[in-house]
Amino acid sequence: NQIMKKVLFITAIVLASLTSFAQTSKSSWLVGGSLGFSSTKQDGSQKTSSSNVEFSPKAGYFVVNNIALGLDLELSTSTSGLNSSSPL
């Protein structure tokens, strides 16, 4: 779990640091997206945990200057757990 967090953090830093220059002229491609990860844990009488990973790629094509047609796909997965602790 710690390794996955580090990999996702490094990936987010690399993607955030990439610089692109906008070209909105006909026949240009537009590519982008987002990536997210969250994790929570709570201790107490009921121990709970959950995690969520989201990935959203986007792509478009400029059919004329300043007008693009494209797709936006959103993918996500979630896990959660509940462990009740009862006294013996």
Coordinates of N, CA, C and O in Angstrom, one line a residue:
N1 N 0.8 -1.2 0.0 CA 0.0 0.0 0.0 C 0.9 1.3 0.0 O 0.6 2.2 -0.7
Q2 N 1.9 1.3 0.8 CA 2.8 2.4 0.8 C 3.5 2.6 -0.5 O 3.7 3.7 -1.0
I3 N 3.9 1.5 -1.2 CA 4.6 1.6 -2.5 C 3.6 2.2 -3.5 O 4.0 3.1 -4.3
M4 N 2.3 1.8 -3.5 CA 1.4 2.3 -4.4 C 1.2 3.8 -4.2 O 1.1 4.6 -5.2
K5 N 1.1 4.2 -3.0 CA 1.0 5.7 -2.7 C 2.2 6.5 -3.2 O 2.0 7.5 -3.8
K6 N 3.4 5.9 -3.1 CA 4.6 6.6 -3.6 C 4.6 6.7 -5.1 O 4.9 7.7 -5.7
V7 N 4.2 5.6 -5.8 CA 4.1 5.6 -7.2 C 3.1 6.6 -7.7 O 3.4 7.3 -8.7
L8 N 1.9 6.6 -7.1 CA 0.9 7.6 -7.5 C 1.3 9.0 -7.3 O 1.1 9.9 -8.1
F9 N 2.0 9.2 -6.2 CA 2.5 10.6 -5.8 C 3.5 11.0 -6.9 O 3.4 12.1 -7.4
I10 N 4.5 10.2 -7.2 CA 5.5 10.5 -8.2 C 4.9 10.7 -9.5 O 5.2 11.7 -10.2
T11 N 3.9 9.9 -9.9 CA 3.2 10.1 -11.2 C 2.5 11.4 -11.2 O 2.5 12.1 -12.3
A12 N 1.8 11.8 -10.2 CA 1.1 13.1 -10.1 C 2.1 14.2 -10.2 O 1.8 15.2 -10.9
I13 N 3.2 14.2 -9.6 CA 4.2 15.2 -9.7 C 4.7 15.4 -11.1 O 4.8 16.5 -11.6
V14 N 5.0 14.2 -11.7 CA 5.5 14.3 -13.1 C 4.5 14.9 -14.0 O 4.8 15.7 -14.9
L15 N 3.2 14.4 -13.9 CA 2.2 14.9 -14.8 C 1.9 16.4 -14.6 O 1.7 17.2 -15.5
A16 N 2.0 16.9 -13.3 CA 1.8 18.3 -13.0 C 2.9 19.2 -13.5 O 2.7 20.3 -13.8
S17 N 4.1 18.6 -13.6 CA 5.2 19.4 -14.0 C 5.4 19.5 -15.6 O 6.2 20.3 -16.0
L18 N 4.7 18.7 -16.3 CA 4.8 18.8 -17.8 C 4.1 20.1 -18.3 O 3.1 20.5 -17.8
T19 N 4.8 20.7 -19.2 CA 4.3 22.0 -19.7 C 3.9 21.8 -21.1 O 4.6 21.1 -21.9
S20 N 2.8 22.3 -21.5 CA 2.3 22.2 -22.9 C 1.9 23.6 -23.4 O 1.6 24.5 -22.6
F21 N 2.0 23.8 -24.6 CA 1.6 25.0 -25.3 C 0.3 24.8 -26.0 O 0.2 23.8 -26.8
A22 N -0.7 25.6 -25.8 CA -2.0 25.5 -26.5 C -1.9 25.8 -28.0 O -1.4 26.8 -28.4
Q23 N -2.4 24.9 -28.7 CA -2.5 25.1 -30.2 C -4.0 24.7 -30.5 O -4.4 23.6 -30.4
T24 N -4.8 25.7 -30.8 CA -6.2 25.5 -31.1 C -6.5 25.6 -32.5 O -7.6 26.0 -32.9
S25 N -5.5 25.3 -33.4 CA -5.8 25.4 -34.8 C -6.3 24.1 -35.4 O -6.1 23.0 -34.8
K26 N -7.0 24.2 -36.5 CA -7.6 23.0 -37.1 C -6.5 21.9 -37.3 O -5.4 22.1 -37.5
S27 N -7.0 20.7 -37.1 CA -6.2 19.4 -37.3 C -5.2 19.2 -36.1 O -4.3 18.3 -36.2
S28 N -5.3 19.9 -35.0 CA -4.5 19.7 -33.8 C -5.3 18.8 -32.8 O -6.5 18.7 -32.8
W29 N -4.5 18.0 -32.0 CA -5.1 17.1 -31.0 C -5.0 17.8 -29.7 O -4.0 18.5 -29.3
L30 N -6.0 17.5 -28.8 CA -6.0 17.9 -27.4 C -6.0 16.7 -26.6 O -6.9 15.8 -26.7
V31 N -5.0 16.6 -25.7 CA -4.9 15.4 -24.8 C -4.7 15.8 -23.4 O -4.0 16.8 -23.1
G32 N -5.4 15.2 -22.4 CA -5.3 15.5 -21.0 C -5.9 14.5 -20.2 O -6.3 13.4 -20.6
G33 N -6.0 14.8 -18.9 CA -6.7 13.9 -18.0 C -6.3 14.2 -16.5 O -5.6 15.1 -16.2
S34 N -6.8 13.3 -15.7 CA -6.5 13.4 -14.3 C -6.4 12.1 -13.6 O -6.9 11.1 -14.1
L35 N -5.7 12.0 -12.5 CA -5.5 10.8 -11.7 C -5.7 11.2 -10.3 O -5.1 12.2 -9.8
G36 N -6.4 10.3 -9.5 CA -6.6 10.6 -8.1 C -6.6 9.4 -7.2 O -6.9 8.3 -7.7
F37 N -6.1 9.5 -6.0 CA -6.1 8.4 -5.0 C -6.4 9.0 -3.7 O -5.9 10.0 -3.3
S38 N -7.3 8.2 -2.9 CA -7.6 8.6 -1.6 C -7.7 7.3 -0.7 O -8.1 6.3 -1.2
S39 N -7.3 7.5 0.6 CA -7.3 6.3 1.5 C -7.7 6.9 2.9 O -7.1 7.9 3.3
T40 N -8.6 6.2 3.6 CA -8.9 6.5 4.9 C -8.9 5.3 5.8 O -9.3 4.2 5.4
K41 N -8.6 5.5 7.1 CA -8.6 4.4 8.1 C -9.1 5.0 9.4 O -8.7 6.1 9.7
Q42 N -10.0 4.3 10.1 CA -10.5 4.8 11.4 C -10.4 3.6 12.3 O -10.9 2.5 12.0
D43 N -9.9 3.9 13.5 CA -9.8 2.9 14.6 C -10.9 3.3 15.6 O -11.3 4.4 15.7
G44 N -11.2 2.3 16.4 CA -12.2 2.4 17.4 C -12.9 1.1 17.6 O -12.4 0.1 17.3
S45 N -14.2 1.2 18.1 CA -14.9 -0.1 18.3 C -15.2 -0.8 16.9 O -15.3 -2.0 16.8
Q46 N -15.3 0.0 15.9 CA -15.5 -0.5 14.5 C -14.3 0.1 13.7 O -14.3 1.2 13.4
K47 N -13.5 -0.8 13.3 CA -12.3 -0.4 12.5 C -12.8 -0.4 11.0 O -13.3 -1.4 10.5
T48 N -12.7 0.7 10.4 CA -13.1 0.9 9.0 C -11.9 1.4 8.1 O -11.0 2.0 8.6
S49 N -11.9 1.0 6.9 CA -10.9 1.5 5.9 C -11.6 1.6 4.6 O -12.5 0.8 4.2
S50 N -11.1 2.5 3.8 CA -11.6 2.6 2.4 C -10.5 3.3 1.6 O -9.6 4.0 2.0
S51 N -10.5 2.9 0.3 CA -9.6 3.6 -0.7 C -10.4 3.8 -2.0 O -11.3 3.0 -2.3
N52 N -9.9 4.7 -2.7 CA -10.5 5.1 -4.0 C -9.4 5.5 -5.0 O -8.6 6.3 -4.7
V53 N -9.5 5.0 -6.2 CA -8.6 5.4 -7.3 C -9.4 5.8 -8.5 O -10.4 5.2 -8.9
E54 N -9.1 7.0 -9.0 CA -9.8 7.6 -10.1 C -8.8 7.9 -11.3 O -7.8 8.4 -11.0
F55 N -9.3 7.6 -12.5 CA -8.5 7.9 -13.7 C -9.5 8.5 -14.7 O -10.5 7.9 -15.0
S56 N -9.1 9.6 -15.3 CA -10.0 10.3 -16.2 C -9.2 10.8 -17.4 O -8.8 12.0 -17.5
P57 N -9.0 10.0 -18.5 CA -8.4 10.5 -19.7 C -9.3 11.3 -20.6 O -10.5 11.1 -20.6
K58 N -8.7 12.3 -21.3 CA -9.5 13.1 -22.2 C -8.7 13.3 -23.5 O -7.5 13.4 -23.4
A59 N -9.5 13.4 -24.6 CA -8.8 13.6 -25.9 C -9.8 14.3 -26.8 O -11.0 14.1 -26.7
G60 N -9.3 15.2 -27.6 CA -10.1 15.9 -28.6 C -9.4 16.3 -29.8 O -8.1 16.2 -29.9
Y61 N -10.1 16.6 -30.8 CA -9.5 16.9 -32.1 C -10.2 18.2 -32.6 O -11.4 18.4 -32.6
F62 N -9.4 19.2 -33.0 CA -9.9 20.5 -33.4 C -10.4 20.4 -34.9 O -9.6 20.2 -35.8
V63 N -11.7 20.4 -35.1 CA -12.2 20.3 -36.4 C -12.1 21.6 -37.2 O -12.0 21.6 -38.4
V64 N -12.2 22.7 -36.5 CA -11.9 24.0 -37.1 C -11.1 24.8 -36.0 O -11.0 24.4 -34.9
N65 N -10.6 26.0 -36.3 CA -9.9 26.8 -35.4 C -10.8 27.0 -34.1 O -11.9 27.5 -34.3
N66 N -10.2 26.8 -33.0 CA -10.9 27.0 -31.7 C -12.1 26.2 -31.3 O -12.8 26.5 -30.4
I67 N -12.4 25.2 -32.1 CA -13.5 24.3 -31.8 C -13.1 22.8 -31.9 O -12.6 22.4 -33.0
A68 N -13.2 22.1 -30.8 CA -12.7 20.7 -30.7 C -13.9 19.8 -30.3 O -14.8 20.2 -29.6
L69 N -13.8 18.6 -30.9 CA -14.8 17.5 -30.5 C -13.9 16.5 -29.8 O -12.8 16.2 -30.2
G70 N -14.4 16.0 -28.7 CA -13.6 15.0 -27.9 C -14.4 14.1 -27.0 O -15.6 14.2 -27.0
L71 N -13.6 13.3 -26.3 CA -14.2 12.3 -25.4 C -13.6 12.5 -24.0 O -12.4 12.9 -23.9
D72 N -14.4 12.3 -23.0 CA -13.9 12.3 -21.6 C -14.4 11.0 -20.9 O -15.6 10.8 -20.8
L73 N -13.5 10.2 -20.5 CA -13.8 8.9 -19.9 C -13.4 8.9 -18.4 O -12.3 9.4 -18.1
E74 N -14.3 8.5 -17.6 CA -14.1 8.5 -16.1 C -14.1 7.1 -15.6 O -15.1 6.4 -15.8
L75 N -13.0 6.7 -15.0 CA -12.9 5.3 -14.5 C -12.6 5.4 -13.0 O -11.7 6.3 -12.6
S76 N -13.2 4.6 -12.2 CA -12.8 4.7 -10.7 C -13.1 3.3 -10.1 O -13.9 2.5 -10.6
T77 N -12.4 3.0 -9.0 CA -12.6 1.8 -8.3 C -12.5 2.2 -6.8 O -11.7 3.0 -6.4
S78 N -13.4 1.5 -6.0 CA -13.4 1.8 -4.6 C -13.4 0.5 -3.8 O -14.0 -0.5 -4.2
T79 N -12.7 0.5 -2.6 CA -12.8 -0.7 -1.7 C -13.1 -0.1 -0.3 O -12.7 1.0 0.0
S80 N -13.8 -0.9 0.4 CA -14.0 -0.5 1.8 C -14.2 -1.8 2.7 O -14.5 -2.8 2.2
G81 N -13.9 -1.6 3.9 CA -13.9 -2.7 4.9 C -14.4 -2.3 6.2 O -14.2 -1.2 6.6
L82 N -15.1 -3.2 6.9 CA -15.6 -2.9 8.3 C -15.2 -4.1 9.1 O -15.6 -5.3 8.8
N83 N -14.5 -3.9 10.2 CA -14.1 -5.0 11.1 C -14.6 -4.6 12.5 O -14.1 -3.7 13.1
S84 N -15.7 -5.3 13.0 CA -16.2 -5.0 14.3 C -15.4 -5.8 15.3 O -15.1 -7.0 15.2
S85 N -15.0 -5.1 16.4 CA -14.3 -5.8 17.5 C -15.2 -5.9 18.7 O -15.8 -4.9 19.1
S86 N -15.4 -7.1 19.2 CA -16.3 -7.3 20.3 C -15.4 -7.9 21.5 O -14.5 -8.6 21.3
P87 N -15.8 -7.5 22.7 CA -15.0 -8.0 23.9 C -15.2 -9.5 24.0 O -16.3 -10.0 23.8
L88 N -14.2 -10.1 24.5 CA -14.3 -11.6 24.8 C -15.0 -11.9 26.0 O -14.9 -11.4 27.0

